[in-house]
Amino acid sequence: MTERLTIRRPDDWHLHLRDGEMLKGVLPHSARDFARAIIMPNLVPPVVRGDDARAYRDRILAALPEGADFTPLMTLYLTEDTDPDDVAEAHASGLVTAVKLYPAGATTNSASGVRDFDKVQGVLERMAEIGLPLCVHGEVTHADVDIFDREAVFIDEVLDPIRRATPGLRVVMEHITTEDAAEYVTEATGDIGATITIQHLMLDRNDMLAGGIRPHFYCLPILKRGTHRPALVEAATGGNPRFFLGTDSAPHATDLKENACGCAGCFTAPIALSCLTEVFDEAGALDRLEGFASLHGPAFYGLPVNQATITLEKGAPIDFSDSVPTGAGPVTVFNPGRPVHWRVAS
Ligand code: NCD
Ligand code: ZN
C-alpha cells in the first residue's frame, strides 16, 4: 500500500526569489508547494524602504504563473540609515511582515548591512513597540573569527546583547546551523523563533568537502561539523513551536556556483518538501511534519494557518531534475546525494 501523508499547505519562512529573469524562472517552484514565503530583501540594490518593498512585491505578483496561490510576505533590509517611521508605516499598512538584519559582509549582497549595532537601536526599539519581528542572519563577520565559529560567536556577542537591550523585540534566528543555536533558541526567554533549512537537516561539512569539493552544497551559514546536524534534526522534529521551516532556497546561475570563487546558496525550492519529509520519516516523526512546515511559522507571525492541504506520497526514489532553466541561465537544483522517496502528489 502506498504511504500517504496529507498536511496543511506549508509556508517557507525564508526564501530568496531574486528579480527579473531569475525571479520568473524560480518563482513557480516555490509557488507550487508553498502558500506563503518570507521574501529576503538582499537584491542589488537592497529592498530598504517601504516603497522598494511595494515595487518588489508587485514584480513578484506579476511573475506568478496563472492560477498560482502564493502570497509573498515582504521584508525590509535593515541599514544604519533605516528610518523608524518608514518601517512603522510599511508595517501598519500590512506591506511588510519582518525586517532583516544582515551584519555587513556576512553573506551574498550584504554590503549595506549593519556595522555599528548602536546605529539601529532606535529602529529596533520601534519594532519592539509595534511587534514587528526582526529576522537575523546570525553570523559575525570579523576576519579573526573562523567561519565555522561565526554563528556561535554571534549569539554571545551580538544576538543576546541586542535582545537584552531591546526587551519585547521579536526575533527569528534564521537558518540555524549549530547545536549552540538550537540550545539558545530552546532555552531563551522572550519571543524568539528559528528557521532551519533543508541542507542543514540533511548534510554536514564532510558532504561538502570530503572526496571533492561540492559547490552546490556551499551556503551561508556554512555546513558544520557532523555533530551539529542531529541537534538540528531534533529541534525540527521535536515539536517545539519555536522552530519552523525556512528553506533559504538561494538560486545562483550554475556558472556562478561552479566557479573559482563560487557564490553561497543552495537552490532547494523544487525538492524542499520531498527532502523535508524524508528527514521527518527517517526520524520517525512524520506526525510532526505539519507542525514544523505549516503550523509553527504562522503561530509565530500571528497569521492564520493555510486552509488548503497537500498530499505527499512515498514510493521509489524520486528523479531529481539537474537544473532549472531561467532567463538568467540554468540553476542547479539541490540534490542531497541519497535516495528521497517522498513526492508531492497533489
Ligand atoms: C543567500 C543568498 O545567496 O542570497 N545565500 C546563502 O548561502 N544562504 C544569502 C543568505 O541567506 O545568507
Ligand atoms: Zn538566506
Coordinates of C-alpha atoms and ligand atoms in Angstrom, one line a residue:
M1 CA 0.0 0.0 0.0
T2 CA 1.3 3.5 -0.8
E3 CA 2.1 5.5 2.2
R4 CA 0.4 8.9 2.0
L5 CA 0.5 11.9 4.2
T6 CA -1.8 14.9 3.9
I7 CA -0.9 18.1 5.7
R8 CA -1.9 21.7 5.6
R9 CA -0.2 23.6 2.8
P10 CA 3.2 24.7 4.1
D11 CA 4.9 28.1 4.1
D12 CA 8.5 29.0 3.6
W13 CA 9.7 31.4 6.3
H14 CA 13.0 32.3 4.5
L15 CA 13.2 32.5 0.7
H16 CA 15.4 34.2 -1.9
L17 CA 13.4 34.9 -5.1
R18 CA 15.8 37.4 -6.7
D19 CA 14.5 39.6 -9.5
G20 CA 14.0 39.9 -13.3
E21 CA 14.6 36.7 -15.3
M22 CA 15.8 34.7 -12.3
L23 CA 12.6 35.5 -10.4
K24 CA 10.5 34.4 -13.3
G25 CA 12.4 31.1 -13.6
V26 CA 12.5 30.2 -9.9
L27 CA 9.2 31.5 -8.5
P28 CA 6.9 28.7 -9.9
H29 CA 8.9 26.1 -8.0
S30 CA 8.1 27.8 -4.6
A31 CA 4.5 28.8 -5.6
R32 CA 3.7 25.2 -6.4
D33 CA 4.2 23.8 -2.9
F34 CA 4.2 26.8 -0.6
A35 CA 1.3 29.1 0.2
R36 CA 3.4 32.0 1.5
A37 CA 7.0 32.9 1.9
I38 CA 9.1 35.4 3.7
I39 CA 10.9 37.1 0.9
M40 CA 14.5 38.1 1.5
P41 CA 15.4 41.6 0.6
N42 CA 19.1 41.2 -0.4
L43 CA 18.6 42.4 -4.0
V44 CA 21.1 44.7 -5.6
P45 CA 20.3 47.4 -4.6
P46 CA 18.6 46.0 -1.4
V47 CA 14.9 46.4 -0.5
V48 CA 15.3 49.1 2.1
R49 CA 12.3 51.4 2.1
G50 CA 8.6 50.6 2.1
D51 CA 8.4 51.8 -1.5
D52 CA 11.1 49.4 -2.5
A53 CA 9.2 46.5 -0.9
R54 CA 5.9 47.5 -2.6
A55 CA 7.5 47.6 -6.0
Y56 CA 9.3 44.3 -5.4
R57 CA 6.1 42.7 -4.2
D58 CA 4.3 43.8 -7.4
R59 CA 7.1 42.4 -9.5
I60 CA 6.8 39.0 -7.7
L61 CA 3.0 39.0 -8.1
A62 CA 3.4 39.9 -11.8
A63 CA 5.8 36.9 -12.3
L64 CA 3.5 34.4 -10.7
P65 CA 2.1 31.6 -13.0
E66 CA -1.6 31.8 -13.9
G67 CA -3.7 30.4 -11.1
A68 CA -0.9 30.2 -8.6
D69 CA -1.9 30.6 -4.9
F70 CA 1.1 32.2 -3.4
T71 CA 1.5 35.3 -1.1
P72 CA 4.9 36.9 -0.8
L73 CA 5.4 38.3 2.7
M74 CA 7.8 41.2 2.3
T75 CA 10.8 42.2 4.4
L76 CA 12.9 45.3 4.6
Y77 CA 16.7 45.3 4.7
L78 CA 17.9 47.0 7.8
T79 CA 20.7 49.6 7.2
E80 CA 22.3 52.1 9.5
D81 CA 20.2 54.7 7.8
T82 CA 16.8 53.0 8.1
D83 CA 14.1 55.4 9.1
P84 CA 11.9 54.0 12.0
D85 CA 8.9 55.9 10.7
D86 CA 9.2 54.4 7.2
V87 CA 9.4 50.9 8.8
A88 CA 6.4 51.6 11.1
E89 CA 4.3 52.8 8.2
A90 CA 5.2 49.8 6.0
H91 CA 4.2 47.6 8.9
A92 CA 0.9 49.4 9.6
S93 CA -0.2 49.2 6.0
G94 CA 0.3 45.4 6.0
L95 CA 3.1 45.7 3.4
V96 CA 5.9 44.2 5.4
T97 CA 6.0 41.2 7.7
A98 CA 9.5 41.5 9.1
V99 CA 12.8 43.4 9.0
K100 CA 16.0 41.6 8.1
L101 CA 19.3 42.2 9.8
Y102 CA 22.4 41.3 7.9
P103 CA 25.7 42.0 9.6
A104 CA 27.7 43.9 6.9
G105 CA 29.7 41.4 4.8
A106 CA 28.1 38.3 6.2
T107 CA 26.7 36.8 3.0
T108 CA 25.5 37.4 -0.6
N109 CA 24.7 41.1 -1.2
S110 CA 25.2 42.2 2.4
A111 CA 27.5 45.1 1.9
S112 CA 24.7 47.6 3.0
G113 CA 24.2 45.6 6.3
V114 CA 24.8 46.8 9.8
R115 CA 28.4 47.5 11.1
D116 CA 27.5 49.5 14.2
F117 CA 24.6 48.0 16.1
D118 CA 24.1 51.1 18.2
K119 CA 23.0 52.9 15.0
V120 CA 20.0 50.7 14.6
Q121 CA 18.9 50.7 18.2
G122 CA 16.2 53.3 17.5
V123 CA 14.6 51.1 14.8
L124 CA 14.8 48.0 16.9
E125 CA 13.0 49.8 19.8
R126 CA 10.3 50.9 17.4
M127 CA 9.9 47.4 16.1
A128 CA 9.6 46.0 19.7
E129 CA 6.9 48.6 20.3
I130 CA 4.8 47.7 17.2
G131 CA 5.5 43.9 17.4
L132 CA 7.4 43.7 14.1
P133 CA 9.7 40.7 14.0
L134 CA 13.5 41.0 13.3
C135 CA 14.9 38.2 11.1
V136 CA 18.5 37.8 11.8
H137 CA 21.4 36.4 9.8
G138 CA 23.3 35.2 12.8
E139 CA 27.0 35.4 11.9
V140 CA 29.8 37.7 13.0
T141 CA 32.0 38.8 10.1
H142 CA 35.3 39.7 11.7
A143 CA 38.2 38.1 9.8
D144 CA 39.7 36.8 13.1
V145 CA 36.7 34.5 13.7
D146 CA 36.8 31.2 12.0
I147 CA 33.9 30.7 9.5
F148 CA 32.8 27.6 11.3
D149 CA 32.5 29.6 14.6
R150 CA 30.7 32.7 13.3
E151 CA 27.2 31.7 14.4
A152 CA 28.1 30.6 17.9
V153 CA 30.1 33.8 18.5
F154 CA 27.3 35.9 17.1
I155 CA 24.9 34.5 19.7
D156 CA 27.1 35.7 22.6
E157 CA 28.5 38.9 21.1
V158 CA 25.5 40.3 19.1
L159 CA 22.2 38.5 19.4
D160 CA 22.0 38.1 23.2
P161 CA 23.1 41.7 23.8
I162 CA 20.6 43.1 21.3
R163 CA 17.8 41.1 22.9
R164 CA 18.7 42.3 26.3
A165 CA 18.9 45.9 25.2
T166 CA 15.6 45.7 23.4
P167 CA 13.0 44.0 25.6
G168 CA 10.0 42.8 23.7
L169 CA 11.8 42.6 20.4
R170 CA 10.5 39.6 18.5
V171 CA 13.4 37.8 16.8
V172 CA 13.8 35.0 14.3
M173 CA 17.2 33.5 14.3
E174 CA 17.5 32.5 10.6
H175 CA 18.9 29.2 9.2
I176 CA 20.4 27.9 12.4
T177 CA 23.3 25.5 11.8
T178 CA 24.7 24.6 15.3
E179 CA 23.7 22.8 18.4
D180 CA 24.6 26.1 20.2
A181 CA 21.9 28.0 18.3
A182 CA 19.3 25.2 18.8
E183 CA 20.0 25.3 22.5
Y184 CA 19.9 29.1 22.7
V185 CA 16.6 29.3 21.0
T186 CA 15.2 26.5 23.1
E187 CA 16.2 28.0 26.4
A188 CA 15.9 31.7 25.7
T189 CA 13.2 33.7 27.5
G190 CA 11.1 36.0 25.4
D191 CA 9.7 35.9 21.9
I192 CA 12.1 34.0 19.7
G193 CA 11.9 31.6 16.8
A194 CA 14.3 30.0 14.5
T195 CA 14.2 28.7 10.9
I196 CA 16.0 25.6 9.7
T197 CA 16.9 24.8 6.1
I198 CA 16.8 21.5 4.2
Q199 CA 20.5 21.4 3.6
H200 CA 21.4 21.8 7.3
L201 CA 19.0 19.0 8.2
M202 CA 20.5 16.6 5.6
L203 CA 24.2 17.4 5.3
D204 CA 27.3 18.3 7.2
R205 CA 30.6 19.7 6.1
N206 CA 32.0 16.3 5.1
D207 CA 29.3 16.1 2.4
M208 CA 30.6 19.3 1.0
L209 CA 34.4 18.8 1.3
A210 CA 35.4 15.2 1.6
G211 CA 36.3 13.3 -1.6
G212 CA 36.0 16.5 -3.7
I213 CA 34.5 20.0 -3.2
R214 CA 30.8 20.2 -4.0
P215 CA 30.0 23.8 -4.7
H216 CA 26.2 23.2 -4.7
F217 CA 26.4 22.4 -1.0
Y218 CA 28.2 25.7 -0.2
C219 CA 25.9 28.1 1.5
L220 CA 26.0 30.5 4.4
P221 CA 26.0 29.9 7.3
I222 CA 28.3 27.1 6.1
L223 CA 27.5 23.5 6.8
K224 CA 29.0 22.5 10.1
R225 CA 30.8 19.5 11.8
G226 CA 28.6 16.4 11.7
T227 CA 27.8 16.6 15.5
H228 CA 25.5 19.6 14.9
R229 CA 23.2 18.0 12.4
P230 CA 21.4 15.7 14.8
A231 CA 20.8 18.6 17.1
L232 CA 19.1 20.4 14.3
V233 CA 17.0 17.4 13.3
E234 CA 16.0 17.1 16.9
A235 CA 15.0 20.7 17.0
A236 CA 13.0 20.4 13.8
T237 CA 11.3 17.2 14.6
G238 CA 10.8 17.6 18.3
G239 CA 7.6 19.6 18.1
N240 CA 8.9 22.8 19.8
P241 CA 6.8 25.6 18.1
R242 CA 9.9 27.9 18.2
F243 CA 11.3 26.0 15.2
F244 CA 9.9 26.2 11.7
L245 CA 10.8 25.7 8.1
G246 CA 12.8 28.4 6.2
T247 CA 14.3 26.8 3.2
D248 CA 16.8 29.6 2.4
S249 CA 16.5 28.4 -1.2
A250 CA 19.0 30.8 -2.8
P251 CA 19.4 30.4 -6.5
H252 CA 22.5 31.4 -8.3
A253 CA 23.2 30.6 -12.0
T254 CA 25.2 27.4 -12.2
D255 CA 28.3 29.0 -13.7
L256 CA 28.5 31.4 -10.7
K257 CA 28.4 28.4 -8.3
E258 CA 30.9 26.2 -10.3
N259 CA 33.5 28.9 -10.2
A260 CA 36.9 29.7 -8.7
C261 CA 35.1 31.9 -6.3
G262 CA 31.6 30.3 -6.1
C263 CA 28.5 32.0 -4.7
A264 CA 26.9 30.8 -1.5
G265 CA 23.4 29.4 -1.6
C266 CA 21.6 26.1 -2.3
F267 CA 18.6 26.1 -4.7
T268 CA 16.3 23.7 -2.8
A269 CA 12.8 25.1 -3.7
P270 CA 11.9 22.4 -6.2
I271 CA 12.6 19.5 -3.9
A272 CA 12.3 21.1 -0.5
L273 CA 9.2 19.3 0.7
S274 CA 10.3 15.9 -0.6
C275 CA 13.6 16.2 1.2
L276 CA 12.0 17.5 4.4
T277 CA 9.5 14.7 4.5
E278 CA 12.3 12.2 4.1
V279 CA 14.1 13.7 7.1
F280 CA 11.0 13.5 9.2
D281 CA 10.4 10.0 8.1
E282 CA 13.9 8.9 9.0
A283 CA 13.4 10.5 12.4
G284 CA 10.1 8.6 12.9
A285 CA 8.4 12.0 13.2
L286 CA 6.1 12.2 10.2
D287 CA 3.3 13.2 12.7
R288 CA 5.3 16.4 13.5
L289 CA 5.9 17.4 9.9
E290 CA 2.8 19.6 9.7
G291 CA 3.8 21.5 12.8
F292 CA 7.3 22.4 11.5
A293 CA 6.2 23.1 7.9
S294 CA 2.7 24.5 8.3
L295 CA 1.7 25.5 11.9
H296 CA 4.6 26.9 13.9
G297 CA 5.5 29.7 11.5
P298 CA 2.0 31.2 11.2
A299 CA 1.7 31.0 15.0
F300 CA 5.0 32.9 15.5
Y301 CA 4.0 35.6 12.9
G302 CA 0.4 35.8 14.2
L303 CA -1.0 34.7 10.8
P304 CA -3.8 32.3 10.1
V305 CA -2.8 28.7 9.1
N306 CA -3.5 27.7 5.5
Q307 CA -6.8 26.0 4.8
A308 CA -5.7 24.1 1.7
T309 CA -3.7 20.8 2.0
I310 CA -1.0 19.0 0.1
T311 CA -0.5 15.2 -0.1
L312 CA 2.9 13.6 0.0
E313 CA 3.3 10.0 -1.3
K314 CA 6.1 7.6 -0.6
G315 CA 7.4 5.4 -3.4
A316 CA 10.5 4.6 -5.5
P317 CA 13.4 7.2 -5.1
I318 CA 12.5 10.4 -7.0
D319 CA 14.4 11.6 -10.0
F320 CA 16.0 14.9 -9.2
S321 CA 16.0 17.2 -12.2
D322 CA 19.5 18.5 -12.5
S323 CA 18.7 22.1 -13.2
V324 CA 16.0 24.6 -13.9
P325 CA 16.3 26.8 -16.9
T326 CA 15.9 30.6 -16.3
G327 CA 16.4 33.6 -18.5
A328 CA 19.4 34.3 -16.3
G329 CA 21.0 30.9 -17.1
P330 CA 20.4 27.4 -15.7
V331 CA 20.3 27.0 -12.0
T332 CA 21.4 23.6 -10.5
V333 CA 18.8 22.0 -8.2
F334 CA 20.0 20.8 -4.8
N335 CA 20.5 17.0 -4.7
P336 CA 21.3 15.6 -1.3
G337 CA 23.1 12.7 -2.9
R338 CA 21.0 10.0 -1.3
P339 CA 17.6 8.5 -2.2
V340 CA 14.5 10.6 -1.4
H341 CA 11.2 8.7 -1.6
W342 CA 8.5 11.3 -1.0
R343 CA 6.9 13.2 -3.8
V344 CA 4.3 15.9 -3.6
A345 CA 1.3 14.1 -5.1
S346 CA -1.3 16.9 -5.0
Ligands
NCD1 C1 22.0 33.7 0.4 C2 21.9 34.3 -0.9 O1 22.5 33.8 -1.9 O2 21.3 35.3 -1.1 N1 23.0 32.7 0.4 C3 23.1 31.6 1.3 O3 24.1 30.9 1.2 N2 22.2 31.3 2.1 C4 22.2 34.7 1.5 C5 21.9 34.2 2.9 O4 20.8 33.9 3.2 O5 22.9 34.2 3.6
ZN2 ZN 19.0 33.4 3.1

